[in-house]
Structures are given as C-alpha cells and as structure tokens.
Coordinates of C-alpha atoms in Angstrom, one line a residue:
Chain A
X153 CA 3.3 -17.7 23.1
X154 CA 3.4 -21.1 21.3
X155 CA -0.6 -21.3 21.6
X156 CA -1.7 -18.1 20.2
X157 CA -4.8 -18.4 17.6
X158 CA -2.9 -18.7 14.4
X159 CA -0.7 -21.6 16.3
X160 CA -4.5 -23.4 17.0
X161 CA -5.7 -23.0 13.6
X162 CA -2.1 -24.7 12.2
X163 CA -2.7 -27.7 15.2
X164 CA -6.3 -28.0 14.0
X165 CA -6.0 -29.2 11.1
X166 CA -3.3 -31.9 12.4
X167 CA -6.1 -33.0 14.9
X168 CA -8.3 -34.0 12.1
X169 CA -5.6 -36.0 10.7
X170 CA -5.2 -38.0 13.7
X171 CA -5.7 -41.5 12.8
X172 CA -5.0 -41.6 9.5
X173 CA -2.7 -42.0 6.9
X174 CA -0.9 -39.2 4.5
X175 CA 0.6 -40.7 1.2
X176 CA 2.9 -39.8 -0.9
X177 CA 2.1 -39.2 -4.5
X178 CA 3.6 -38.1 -7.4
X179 CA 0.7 -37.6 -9.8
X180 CA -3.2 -36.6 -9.8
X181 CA -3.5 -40.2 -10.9
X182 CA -2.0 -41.7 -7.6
X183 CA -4.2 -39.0 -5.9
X184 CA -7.1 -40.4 -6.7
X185 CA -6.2 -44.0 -5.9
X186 CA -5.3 -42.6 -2.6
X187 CA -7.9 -40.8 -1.8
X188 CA -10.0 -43.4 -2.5
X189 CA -8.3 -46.0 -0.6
X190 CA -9.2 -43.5 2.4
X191 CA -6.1 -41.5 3.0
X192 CA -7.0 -38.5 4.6
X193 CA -4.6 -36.3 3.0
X194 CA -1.8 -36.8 0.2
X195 CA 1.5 -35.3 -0.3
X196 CA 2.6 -34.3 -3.5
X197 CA 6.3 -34.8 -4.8
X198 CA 8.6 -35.1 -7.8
X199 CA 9.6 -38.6 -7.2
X200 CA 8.7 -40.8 -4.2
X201 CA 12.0 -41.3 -1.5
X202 CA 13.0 -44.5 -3.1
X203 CA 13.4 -43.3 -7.0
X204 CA 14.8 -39.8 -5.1
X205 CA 17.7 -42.3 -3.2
X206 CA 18.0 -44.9 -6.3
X207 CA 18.8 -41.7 -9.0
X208 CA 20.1 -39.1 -7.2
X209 CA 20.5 -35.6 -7.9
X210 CA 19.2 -32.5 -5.9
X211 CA 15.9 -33.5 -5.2
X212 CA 13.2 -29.9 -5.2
X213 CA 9.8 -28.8 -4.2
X214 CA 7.9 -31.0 -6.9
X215 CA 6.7 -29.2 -9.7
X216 CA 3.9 -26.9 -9.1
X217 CA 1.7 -28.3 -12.5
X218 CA 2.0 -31.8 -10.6
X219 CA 1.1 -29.9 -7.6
X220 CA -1.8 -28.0 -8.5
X221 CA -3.4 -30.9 -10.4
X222 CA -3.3 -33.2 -7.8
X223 CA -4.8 -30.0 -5.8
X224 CA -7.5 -30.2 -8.4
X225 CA -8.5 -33.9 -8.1
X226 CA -9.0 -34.8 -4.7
X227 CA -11.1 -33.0 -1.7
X228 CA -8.7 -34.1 0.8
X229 CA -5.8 -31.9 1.8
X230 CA -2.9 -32.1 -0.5
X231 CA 0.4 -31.5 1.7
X232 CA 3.7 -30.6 -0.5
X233 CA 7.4 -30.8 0.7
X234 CA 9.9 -28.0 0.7
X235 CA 13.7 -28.1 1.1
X236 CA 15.1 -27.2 4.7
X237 CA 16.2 -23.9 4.9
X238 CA 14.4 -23.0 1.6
X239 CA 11.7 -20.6 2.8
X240 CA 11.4 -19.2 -0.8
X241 CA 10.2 -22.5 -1.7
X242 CA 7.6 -22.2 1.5
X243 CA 6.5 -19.3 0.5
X244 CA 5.7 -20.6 -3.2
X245 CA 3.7 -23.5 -2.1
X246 CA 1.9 -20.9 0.9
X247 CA 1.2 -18.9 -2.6
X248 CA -0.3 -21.7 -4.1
X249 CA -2.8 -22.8 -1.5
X250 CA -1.5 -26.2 -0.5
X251 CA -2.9 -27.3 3.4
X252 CA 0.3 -28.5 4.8
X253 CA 4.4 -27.8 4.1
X254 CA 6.3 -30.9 4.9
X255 CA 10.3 -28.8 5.4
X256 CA 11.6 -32.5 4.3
X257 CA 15.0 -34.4 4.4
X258 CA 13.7 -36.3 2.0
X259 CA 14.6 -33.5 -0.3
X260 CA 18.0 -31.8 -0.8
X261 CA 18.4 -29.5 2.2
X262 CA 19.1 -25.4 1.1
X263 CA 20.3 -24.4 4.0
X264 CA 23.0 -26.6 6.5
X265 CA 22.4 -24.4 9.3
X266 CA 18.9 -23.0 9.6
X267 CA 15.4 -24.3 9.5
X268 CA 12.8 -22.3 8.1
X269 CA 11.1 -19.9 10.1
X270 CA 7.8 -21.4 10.1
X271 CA 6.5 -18.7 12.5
X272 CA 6.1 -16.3 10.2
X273 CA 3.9 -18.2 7.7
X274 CA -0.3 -18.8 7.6
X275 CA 0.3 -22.0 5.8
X276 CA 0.9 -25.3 8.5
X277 CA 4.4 -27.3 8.4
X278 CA 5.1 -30.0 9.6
X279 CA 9.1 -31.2 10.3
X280 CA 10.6 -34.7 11.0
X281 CA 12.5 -35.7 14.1
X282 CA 15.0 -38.5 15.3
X283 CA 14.7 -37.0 19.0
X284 CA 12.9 -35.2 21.5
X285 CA 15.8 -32.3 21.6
X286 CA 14.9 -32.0 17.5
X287 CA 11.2 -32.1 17.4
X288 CA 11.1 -29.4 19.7
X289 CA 13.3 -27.0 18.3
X290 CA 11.2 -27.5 15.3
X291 CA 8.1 -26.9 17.5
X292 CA 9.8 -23.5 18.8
X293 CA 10.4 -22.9 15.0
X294 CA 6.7 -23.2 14.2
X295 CA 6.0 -26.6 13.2
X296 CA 2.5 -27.5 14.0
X297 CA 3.1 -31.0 13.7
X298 CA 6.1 -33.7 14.3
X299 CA 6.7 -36.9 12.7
X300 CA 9.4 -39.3 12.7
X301 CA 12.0 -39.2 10.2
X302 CA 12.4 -42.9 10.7
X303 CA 14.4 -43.5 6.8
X304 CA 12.3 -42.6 3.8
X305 CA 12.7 -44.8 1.2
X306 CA 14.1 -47.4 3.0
X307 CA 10.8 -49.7 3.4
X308 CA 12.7 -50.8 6.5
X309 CA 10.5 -49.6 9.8
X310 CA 13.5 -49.9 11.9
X311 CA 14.6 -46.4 12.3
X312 CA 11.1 -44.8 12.6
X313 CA 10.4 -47.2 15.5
X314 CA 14.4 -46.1 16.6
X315 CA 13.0 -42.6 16.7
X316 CA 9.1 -43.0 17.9
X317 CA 10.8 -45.3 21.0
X318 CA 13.1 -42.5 21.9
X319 CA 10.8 -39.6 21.4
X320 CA 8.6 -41.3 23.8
X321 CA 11.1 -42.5 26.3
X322 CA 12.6 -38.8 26.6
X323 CA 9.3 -37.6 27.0
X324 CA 8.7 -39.8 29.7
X325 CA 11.5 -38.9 31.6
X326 CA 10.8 -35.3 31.6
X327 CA 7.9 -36.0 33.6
X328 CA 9.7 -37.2 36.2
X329 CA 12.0 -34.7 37.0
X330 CA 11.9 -31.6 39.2
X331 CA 11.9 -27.5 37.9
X332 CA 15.3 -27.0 38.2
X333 CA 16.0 -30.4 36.4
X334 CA 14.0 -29.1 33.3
X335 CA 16.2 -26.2 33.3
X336 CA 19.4 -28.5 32.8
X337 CA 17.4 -31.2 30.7
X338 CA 16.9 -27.6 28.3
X339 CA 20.2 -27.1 27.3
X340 CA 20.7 -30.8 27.4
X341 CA 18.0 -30.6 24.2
X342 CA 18.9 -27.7 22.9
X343 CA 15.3 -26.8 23.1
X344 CA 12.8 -23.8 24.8
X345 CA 12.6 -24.3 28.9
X346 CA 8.8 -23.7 28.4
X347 CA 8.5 -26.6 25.5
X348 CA 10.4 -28.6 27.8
X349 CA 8.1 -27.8 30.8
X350 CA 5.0 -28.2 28.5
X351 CA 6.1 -31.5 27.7
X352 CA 7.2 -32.5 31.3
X353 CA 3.5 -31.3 32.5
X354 CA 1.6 -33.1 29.7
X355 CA 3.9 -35.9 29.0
X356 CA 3.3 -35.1 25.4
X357 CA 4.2 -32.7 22.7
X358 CA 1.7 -29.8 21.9
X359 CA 1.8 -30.9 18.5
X360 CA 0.5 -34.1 17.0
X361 CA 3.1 -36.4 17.0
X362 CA 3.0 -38.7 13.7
X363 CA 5.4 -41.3 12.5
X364 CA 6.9 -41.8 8.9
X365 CA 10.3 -43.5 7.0
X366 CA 10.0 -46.7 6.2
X367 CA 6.5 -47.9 6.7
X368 CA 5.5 -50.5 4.1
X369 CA 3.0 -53.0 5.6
X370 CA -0.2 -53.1 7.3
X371 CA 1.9 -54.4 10.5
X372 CA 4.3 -51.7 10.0
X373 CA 1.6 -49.2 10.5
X374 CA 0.0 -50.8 13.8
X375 CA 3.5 -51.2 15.2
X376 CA 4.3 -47.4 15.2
X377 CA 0.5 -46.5 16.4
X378 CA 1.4 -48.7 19.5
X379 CA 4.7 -46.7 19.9
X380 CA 2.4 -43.7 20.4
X381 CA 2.4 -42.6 16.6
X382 CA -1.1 -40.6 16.2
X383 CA -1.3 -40.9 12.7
X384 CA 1.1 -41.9 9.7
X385 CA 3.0 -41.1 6.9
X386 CA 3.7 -43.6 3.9
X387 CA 5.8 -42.8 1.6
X388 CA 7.2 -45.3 -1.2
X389 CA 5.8 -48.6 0.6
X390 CA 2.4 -47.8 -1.3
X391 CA 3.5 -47.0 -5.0
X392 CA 6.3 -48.9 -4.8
X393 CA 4.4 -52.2 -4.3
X394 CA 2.6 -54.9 -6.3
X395 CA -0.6 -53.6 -5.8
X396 CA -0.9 -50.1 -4.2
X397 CA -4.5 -49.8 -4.4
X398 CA -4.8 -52.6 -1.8
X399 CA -1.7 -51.8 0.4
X400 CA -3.2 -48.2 0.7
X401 CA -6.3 -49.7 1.9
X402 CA -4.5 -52.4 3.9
X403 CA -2.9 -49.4 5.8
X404 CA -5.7 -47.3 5.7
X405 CA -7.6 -50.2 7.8
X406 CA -4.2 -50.8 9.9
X407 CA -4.0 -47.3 11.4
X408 CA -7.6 -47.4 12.7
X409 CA -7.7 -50.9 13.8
X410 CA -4.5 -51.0 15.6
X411 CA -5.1 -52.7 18.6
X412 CA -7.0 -55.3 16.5
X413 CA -4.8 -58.3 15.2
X414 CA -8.2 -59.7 13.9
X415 CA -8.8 -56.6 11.7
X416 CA -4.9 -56.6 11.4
X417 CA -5.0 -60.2 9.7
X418 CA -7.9 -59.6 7.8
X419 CA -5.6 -56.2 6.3
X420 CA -2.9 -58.4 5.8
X421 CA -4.6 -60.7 3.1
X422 CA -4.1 -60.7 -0.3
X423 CA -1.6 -57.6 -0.7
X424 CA 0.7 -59.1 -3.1
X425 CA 4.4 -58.3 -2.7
X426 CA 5.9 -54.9 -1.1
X427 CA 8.6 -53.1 -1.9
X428 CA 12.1 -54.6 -1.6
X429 CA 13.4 -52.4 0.6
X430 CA 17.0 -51.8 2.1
X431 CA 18.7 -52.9 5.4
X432 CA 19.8 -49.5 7.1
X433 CA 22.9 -50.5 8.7
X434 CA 24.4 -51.0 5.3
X435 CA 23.8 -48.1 3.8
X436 CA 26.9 -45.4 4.0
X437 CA 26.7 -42.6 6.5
X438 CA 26.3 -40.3 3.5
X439 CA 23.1 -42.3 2.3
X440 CA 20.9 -41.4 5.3
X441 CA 18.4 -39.0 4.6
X442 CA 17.6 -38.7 8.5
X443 CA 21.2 -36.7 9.2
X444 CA 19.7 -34.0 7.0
X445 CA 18.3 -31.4 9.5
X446 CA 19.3 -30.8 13.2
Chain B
X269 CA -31.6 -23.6 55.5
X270 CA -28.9 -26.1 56.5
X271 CA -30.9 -29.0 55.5
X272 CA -32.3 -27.4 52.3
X273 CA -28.5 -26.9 51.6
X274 CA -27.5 -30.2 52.3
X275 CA -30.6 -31.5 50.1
X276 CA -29.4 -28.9 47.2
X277 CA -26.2 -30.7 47.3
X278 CA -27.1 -34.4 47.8
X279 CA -29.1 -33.6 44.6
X280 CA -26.9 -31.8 42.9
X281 CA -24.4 -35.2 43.8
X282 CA -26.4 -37.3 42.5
X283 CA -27.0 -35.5 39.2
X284 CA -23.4 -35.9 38.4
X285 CA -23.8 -39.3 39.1
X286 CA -26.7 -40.0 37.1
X287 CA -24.6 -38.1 34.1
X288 CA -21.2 -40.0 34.6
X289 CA -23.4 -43.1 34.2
X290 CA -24.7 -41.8 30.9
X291 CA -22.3 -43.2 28.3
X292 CA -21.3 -41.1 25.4
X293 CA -19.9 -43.2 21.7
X294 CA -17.1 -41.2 19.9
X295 CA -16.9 -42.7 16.2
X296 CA -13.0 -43.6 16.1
X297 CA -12.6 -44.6 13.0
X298 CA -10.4 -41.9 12.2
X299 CA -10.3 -38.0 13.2
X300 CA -10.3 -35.7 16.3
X301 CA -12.0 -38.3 18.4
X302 CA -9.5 -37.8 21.3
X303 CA -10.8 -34.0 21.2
X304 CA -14.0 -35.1 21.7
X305 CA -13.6 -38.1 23.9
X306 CA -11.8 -35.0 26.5
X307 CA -15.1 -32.5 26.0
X308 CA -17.6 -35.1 26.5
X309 CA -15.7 -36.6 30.1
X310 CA -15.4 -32.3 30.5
X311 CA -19.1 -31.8 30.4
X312 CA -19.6 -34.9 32.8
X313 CA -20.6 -37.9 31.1
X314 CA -18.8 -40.8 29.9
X315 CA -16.6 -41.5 27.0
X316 CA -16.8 -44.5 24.7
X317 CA -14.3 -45.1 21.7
X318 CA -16.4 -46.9 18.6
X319 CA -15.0 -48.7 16.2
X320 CA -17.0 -51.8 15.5
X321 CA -20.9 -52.6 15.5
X322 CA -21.0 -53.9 19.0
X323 CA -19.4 -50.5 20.5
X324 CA -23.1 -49.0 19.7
X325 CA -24.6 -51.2 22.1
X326 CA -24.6 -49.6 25.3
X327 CA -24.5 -45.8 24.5
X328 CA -27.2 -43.1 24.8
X329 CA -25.6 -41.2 22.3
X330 CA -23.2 -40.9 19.3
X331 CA -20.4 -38.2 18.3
X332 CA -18.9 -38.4 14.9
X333 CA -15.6 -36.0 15.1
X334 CA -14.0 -34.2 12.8
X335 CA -11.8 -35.3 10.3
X336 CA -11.4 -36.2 6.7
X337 CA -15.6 -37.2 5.8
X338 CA -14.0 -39.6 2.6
X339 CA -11.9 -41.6 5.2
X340 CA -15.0 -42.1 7.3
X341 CA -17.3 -42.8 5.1
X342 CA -15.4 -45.7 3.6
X343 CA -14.2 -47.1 6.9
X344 CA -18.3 -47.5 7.7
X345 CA -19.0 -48.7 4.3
X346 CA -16.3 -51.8 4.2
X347 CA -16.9 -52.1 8.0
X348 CA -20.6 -52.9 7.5
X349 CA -21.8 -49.8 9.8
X350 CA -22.9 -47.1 7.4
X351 CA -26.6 -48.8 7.8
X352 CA -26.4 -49.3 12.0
X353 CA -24.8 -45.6 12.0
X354 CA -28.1 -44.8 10.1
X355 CA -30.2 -46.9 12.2
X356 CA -28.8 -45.7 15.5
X357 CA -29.5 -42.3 14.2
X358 CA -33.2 -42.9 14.5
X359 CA -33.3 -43.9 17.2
X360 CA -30.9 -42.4 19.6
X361 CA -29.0 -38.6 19.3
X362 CA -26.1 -37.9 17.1
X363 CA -23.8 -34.9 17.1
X364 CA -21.6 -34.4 14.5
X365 CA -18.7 -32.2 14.0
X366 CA -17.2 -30.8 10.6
X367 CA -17.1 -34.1 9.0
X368 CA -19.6 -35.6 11.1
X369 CA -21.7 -33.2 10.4
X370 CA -21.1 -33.6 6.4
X371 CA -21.9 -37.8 7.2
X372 CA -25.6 -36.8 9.0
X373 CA -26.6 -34.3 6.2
X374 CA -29.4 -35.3 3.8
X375 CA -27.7 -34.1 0.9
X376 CA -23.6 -33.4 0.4
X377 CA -21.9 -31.2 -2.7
X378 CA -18.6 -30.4 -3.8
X379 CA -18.0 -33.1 -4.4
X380 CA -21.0 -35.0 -4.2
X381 CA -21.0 -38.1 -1.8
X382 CA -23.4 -40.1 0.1
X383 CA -24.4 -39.2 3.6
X384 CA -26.7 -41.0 6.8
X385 CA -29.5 -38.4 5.9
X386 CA -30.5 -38.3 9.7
X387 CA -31.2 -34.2 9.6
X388 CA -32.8 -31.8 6.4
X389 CA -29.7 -30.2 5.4
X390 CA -27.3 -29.5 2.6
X391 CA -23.5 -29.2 3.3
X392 CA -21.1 -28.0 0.6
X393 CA -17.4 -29.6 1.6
X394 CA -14.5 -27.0 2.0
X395 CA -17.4 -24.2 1.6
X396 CA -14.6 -21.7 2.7
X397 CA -11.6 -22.9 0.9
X398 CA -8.8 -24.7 1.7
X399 CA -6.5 -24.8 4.9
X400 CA -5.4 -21.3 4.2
X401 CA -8.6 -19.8 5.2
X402 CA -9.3 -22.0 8.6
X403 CA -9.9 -19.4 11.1
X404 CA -11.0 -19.3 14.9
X405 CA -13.9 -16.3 15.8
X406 CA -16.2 -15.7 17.9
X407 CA -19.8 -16.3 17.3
X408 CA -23.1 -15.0 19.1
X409 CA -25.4 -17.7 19.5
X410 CA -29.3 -17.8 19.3
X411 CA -30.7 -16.3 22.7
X412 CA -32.4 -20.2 23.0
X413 CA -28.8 -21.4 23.0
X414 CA -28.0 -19.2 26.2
X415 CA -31.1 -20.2 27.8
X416 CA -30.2 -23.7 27.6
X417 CA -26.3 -23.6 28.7
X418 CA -25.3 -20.6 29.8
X419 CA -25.0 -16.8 28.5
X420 CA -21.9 -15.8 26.9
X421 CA -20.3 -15.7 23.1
X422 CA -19.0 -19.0 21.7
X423 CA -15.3 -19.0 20.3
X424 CA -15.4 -21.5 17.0
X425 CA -12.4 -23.3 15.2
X426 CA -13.1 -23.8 11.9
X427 CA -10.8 -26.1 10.2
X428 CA -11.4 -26.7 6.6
X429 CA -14.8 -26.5 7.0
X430 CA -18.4 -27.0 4.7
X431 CA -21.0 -24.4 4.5
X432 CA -24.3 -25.3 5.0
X433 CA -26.5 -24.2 2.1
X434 CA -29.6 -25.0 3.2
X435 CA -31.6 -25.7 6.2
X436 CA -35.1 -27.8 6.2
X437 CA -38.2 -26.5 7.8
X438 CA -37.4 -29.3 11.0
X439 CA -34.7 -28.0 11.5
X440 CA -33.6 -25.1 14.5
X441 CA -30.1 -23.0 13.4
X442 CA -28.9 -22.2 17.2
X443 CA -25.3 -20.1 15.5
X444 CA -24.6 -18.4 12.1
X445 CA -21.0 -17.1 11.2
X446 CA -21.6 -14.4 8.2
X447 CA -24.9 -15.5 8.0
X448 CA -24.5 -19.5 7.3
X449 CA -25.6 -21.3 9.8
X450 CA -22.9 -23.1 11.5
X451 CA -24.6 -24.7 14.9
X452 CA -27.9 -26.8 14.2
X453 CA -30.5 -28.9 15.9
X454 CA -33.6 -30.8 14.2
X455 CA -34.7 -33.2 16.9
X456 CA -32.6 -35.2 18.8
X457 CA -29.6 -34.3 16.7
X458 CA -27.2 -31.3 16.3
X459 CA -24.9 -30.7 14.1
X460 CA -21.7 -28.0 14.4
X461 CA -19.5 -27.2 11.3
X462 CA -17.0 -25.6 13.6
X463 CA -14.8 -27.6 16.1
X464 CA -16.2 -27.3 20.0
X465 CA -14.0 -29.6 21.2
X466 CA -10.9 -27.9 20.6
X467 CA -11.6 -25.6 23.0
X468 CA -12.1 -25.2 26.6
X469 CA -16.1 -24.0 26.7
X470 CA -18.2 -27.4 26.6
X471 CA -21.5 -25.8 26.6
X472 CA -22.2 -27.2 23.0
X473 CA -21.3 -30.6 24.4
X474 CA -24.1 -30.2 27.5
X475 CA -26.4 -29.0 24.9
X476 CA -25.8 -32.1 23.7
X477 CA -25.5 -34.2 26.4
X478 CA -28.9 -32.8 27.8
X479 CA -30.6 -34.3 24.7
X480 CA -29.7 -37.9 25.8

C-alpha cells in the first residue's frame, strides 16, 4: 500500500538527496550561492526561521515571484514550504512545479488538527518529526521523506539531536519485540501496525530519514550524520552567518566527510563567526516552533 | 552424472567466490550510493564506499550513483579527484547512474558544465522536466542485453533525469524509452540515465559486473 509506484517515484528523489545538504533561501541570489557551494537542493521561503521567530506575524508559503525565480536560477531541485493543514497552499506550489513540499512548523500552521493529505498529491513532501509515533503518522499521511524538527531558527543543535536520538532509540526497540508487541507498541504511537512492523523488520523508516533545526556548524552537521541523519537541512545557520558562502561549503564538505575529523578540521577553518543563536530551554513554551504539528 | 553434478557445483562455488573477491567502488561523495552499494553486494561482488583518492586503489571497477551532478562535481574538484576519476576511467570500467552518468559524458547542456569525457555522448540535465515528471516504466531492452543477463523487460525509475542527445559512433545503446537512449555501453563503460538500483532486478549491475 505505502510502496506503490507513485510512493517510489516520491522516495526517489529523497534517495538522490542522501548525503547532502538542502538550504534555505530566500532569494535567486542566495540560490546561486548555494548551489554553488554544492547543496544539492534549496528551499525557497519568505524569511529564513530566525527573522520568522525575531518579527513575528503569520508566517506563509513564500511568495511565488521569489519562488519561481529561484526555480529559474539553479538546476538543482528547489523545495518550497507550505503551512500544515494548508493543502490549498500544496496544491499552488504542486501547480507551480516545485520538486519537493516541506508541510513546515516553521510556518504558521492552517489547520490545528489535520495534516495535509499528502496522498493524494504527484508532488513529494516531506514533514518534520520530534518522535517515532510522529514521523510515522506523517509517513501513513504520504510524506516521502522525514526530518527532524530539532528548533528552526534556534542555531542551537540541541533539540534536533533530542529528536534524531529518540527516533533512533524507538526504532531500535521495535526490533526487538514480538508481533503481538507491535500491535500494542501501535497504539502506543498512534501510528499504522504495518509502518510499525515495517520499521520493527527493517530497523528503519521507509522513507529517508534527514535531520534539520538548529544546525549551524560544520560539527553540527557531522554530529547529526552520526546520529543516523541521511542527509541535512540548514536553515538560518548559513545566511545568518559572517560568511555564508564558506559555511555552506564548510557543511557541504561536513555531511560527506562525516566520519573524517581530518576533513572535519580542515571544514572548520576559516568560517568567520556563526549565527548567535538561542538557548532553547529559555525560550517560553509558546516560542517553540517544534509543538506545531502532531 | 553424480560427479559431473558435483563438478557443476564446485565450479559454480567457486565462481561466486571468485566474484565476492571482485571489489566494486561506489563514489560516496554524495547521492544514492547506499542503493547501489545494496545492488552491487545483490549481484555478488563486493562493495567499496569512496571518498578519497586512496579508496581507488584496490577496485576493479567504479560506480558513480545518482544524485545531484553540481554537488559531485565540486566535491571531486576541491577534493583533488576529478583528474584520478578521469584517469581511473581509462583504465578500469565505470558505470554511472543519472548523475554519474551526466559526470562520464563527453559533453553536458542545460546548463552547461564540465564532465570526465570517458564515453561519446551528449547529456542534456533535467531533459524531462522537473520532479513532477519522474516516472517509473517498463522498458524492452536490446535483444544483446537479454543475451548477456537474462530475458525479460527492465522496470526503470527515472528521477529527474537527463536525456541523452546524442550517441558517438563507439558507442552501443542497449535501452531507449520513447526513443532516447537511456541504457549505454562504449567499451568498458556503461552508462544508465534511469535508476537500477532502486529496484530489485540487478541484471544491469551483472552486466556490469561481467565487464570487470
């Protein structure tokens, strides 16, 4: 059911995108610089996660000028966010061509109490997750790919570690336990008895399983790789630093050469000074973008 | 009869063997190198990951995966390989996928960008569009393909992927989709713009694996 053809083709492109990094960008102007820093794909938005949390207001599908230039520039794949819930919104970007939906926290959520039903749609999404339960409800939604919610904006890698450690260690478990287990581990996760038995045969998602929120350094990036991330998202750590043309290839470098502290020093040089950042346990319960979804 | 049977087997044993020895290099600089790393253990030989010069040491062969060709290409360039990668190309088999096979062509449009030049063709990136128009079919391959694997029709996941426009005189087309052709050998390469290692079949990987 979850692996018919259309399902493939939406994973497939995810599978190219293994090992890389996607990077947020506001403009065709930040596209280029990223694409030629060698990100394998870019994400198009109205304002990056840490302008979105420092001004507030709604924050909406990013303007479809910004989008379709950036479309234009660069010969990568240009990924754009929609609102959870807002399907309308999916079905405008689906309209205009774009190779990925990211149904985002980052952004104001439409709907409090459903998802998009990503099923229905040609056009790949991928969702953010804290927890196994999560990323595979969004998986039975249609999400073709997972990645962390970690905190966007934040440039603190502490929550998407939080959430890559316990994706992992739930996963894990599952593979430990016997039939009738599963059943009870099910509604335990609020989540499909044949995702959970997928994941307790396999000891992994069916979906690549990327990690994003928070990631700002070359270390950053290699830290979440070793957690299991297959590929990663940065957000505001690269336009929001001193220098992004060198942190994006810094991190670029970083996700390949992961198990490399060599290659990881050599990365490290030079980058000038990254975003401030925030520390997570002070912000207010209401200032978390990664309680947006469920 | 017995002992012809036994001999049948003992040499069919040892065959394995001889391929699980053969090691196989999967460019991991970025991609679906994983995919491929699976197929090539699949079709019976032996996975390598390579990411630095020295990993080309001790392969018989080279795959470059799919993914994004940019990201490649500039990981080889600042990594000092885009001249070994080249190099090992002339002397030993490559098979690239999608990407890879956008890195071995001799000449690379839309945009334009600079590529190993180990086979006579010319790729056009995102020939078919954008994400949107990824499909999986079914293809019927050259009888010659059969003849060397096994008969059948060959299901193909195309991902974002680049046309080739045209093929050099060297050069053999073993598929076409829509009359493109989308499965190519010149030598001791071959080149596939569609994805065989996201699916179960691995005959294009022991055609390739038979080339070593």
């Amino acid at each position: 059911m979850y692996l018919d053809e259309t399902f493939r083709v939406k994973v497939g492109l995810a599978e190219m995108l293994k090992g890389g990094v996607i990077m947020d960008v506001t403009n065709a102007e930040q596209a280029l610089i990223a694409e030629k820093a060698g990100a394998t794909s870019v994400m198009a938005l109205e304002r990056v996660p840490a302008d979105i949390r420092k001004e507030g207001g709604v924050a909406r599908m990013a303007p479809i000028t910004k989008i379709r230039e950036i479309m234009h520039i660069v010969s990568i794949p240009v990924m754009a966010k929609a609102r959870i819930g807002h399907f309308m919104e999916a079905r405008i970007l689906e309209a205009l061509g774009v190779d990925y939906v990211d149904e985002s926290e980052v952004l104001t959520p439409a709907d409090e109490e459903h998802h998009i039903d990503k099923r229905t749609f040609k056009v790949p999404f991928v969702c953010g997750a804290r927890n196994l339960g999560e990323a595979l409800r969004r998986i039975a939604e249609g999400a073709a790919m997972i990645r962390t919610k970690g905190e966007a904006g934040s440039g603190n890698i502490v929550e998407a570690v939080r959430h890559m450690r316990t994706i992992q260690k739930e996963m894990k478990q599952l593979t430990v336990l016997g039939r009738e287990e599963l059943v009870a581990e099910s509604k335990k996760l609020q989540a499909p008895l044949e995702l959970v038995e997928y994941v307790a045969e396999h000891g992994k998602l069916p979906v690549p399983n990327f990690s994003a929120g928070g990631i700002a350094t070359p270390a950053d990036a290699a830290l979440v790789m070793q957690l299991g991330a297959q590929a990663i998202f940065v957000g505001s750590g690269i336009f929001k630093s001193d220098d992004p043309e060198a942190r994006a290839r810094a991190i670029v470098k970083a996700a390949t050469y992961f198990n490399d502290p060599q290659k990881l020093l050599e990365a490290s040089e030079d980058l000038g000074i990254g975003m401030h950042g925030i520390d997570v346990s002070k912000l207010q319960e209401s200032e978390l973008l990664q309680t947006r979804g469920w | 009869m017995r002992a012809t049977e036994t001999e049948d087997e003992a040499a069919s044993m040892s065959k394995a063997e001889n391929l699980a020895s053969k090691k196989v290099g999967v460019l991991a600089l970025q991609g679906d190198f994983e995919a491929h790393s699976a197929a090539i253990a699949r079709a019976g030989a032996t996975p390598v990951l390579v990411r630095k010069p020295e990993d080309l040491e001790n392969i018989a062969g080279l795959v470059i995966p799919g993914g994004e060709s940019t990201t490649m290409l500039k990981l080889l360039r600042e990594e000092g390989m885009f001249e070994l990668l080249a190099e090992f190309g002339r002397k030993r088999p490559i098979f690239g996928t999608c990407a890879g096979a956008i890195l071995m062509a001799r000449e690379v449009t839309h945009p334009a960008q600079q590529s190993l030049g180990l086979m006579d063709l010319s790729v056009e990136r995102n020939g078919y569009g954008r994400q949107i128009d990824s499909r999986i079919t079914r293809l019927d391959p050259d009888a010659e393909f059969h003849e060397r694997t096994a008969p059948g029709d060959l299901e193909a996941v195309f991902i974002r992927a680049p046309i080739i426009r045209h093929v050099g005189p060297q050069a053999r087309v073993l598929a076409s989709y829509e009359g493109d052709p989308v499965l190519v050998e010149q030598g001791r390469h071959l080149v596939a713009t569609f994805h065989p290692e996201l699916t179960p079949d691995s005959r294009v990987h022991r055609l390739f694996i038979s080339k070593l």
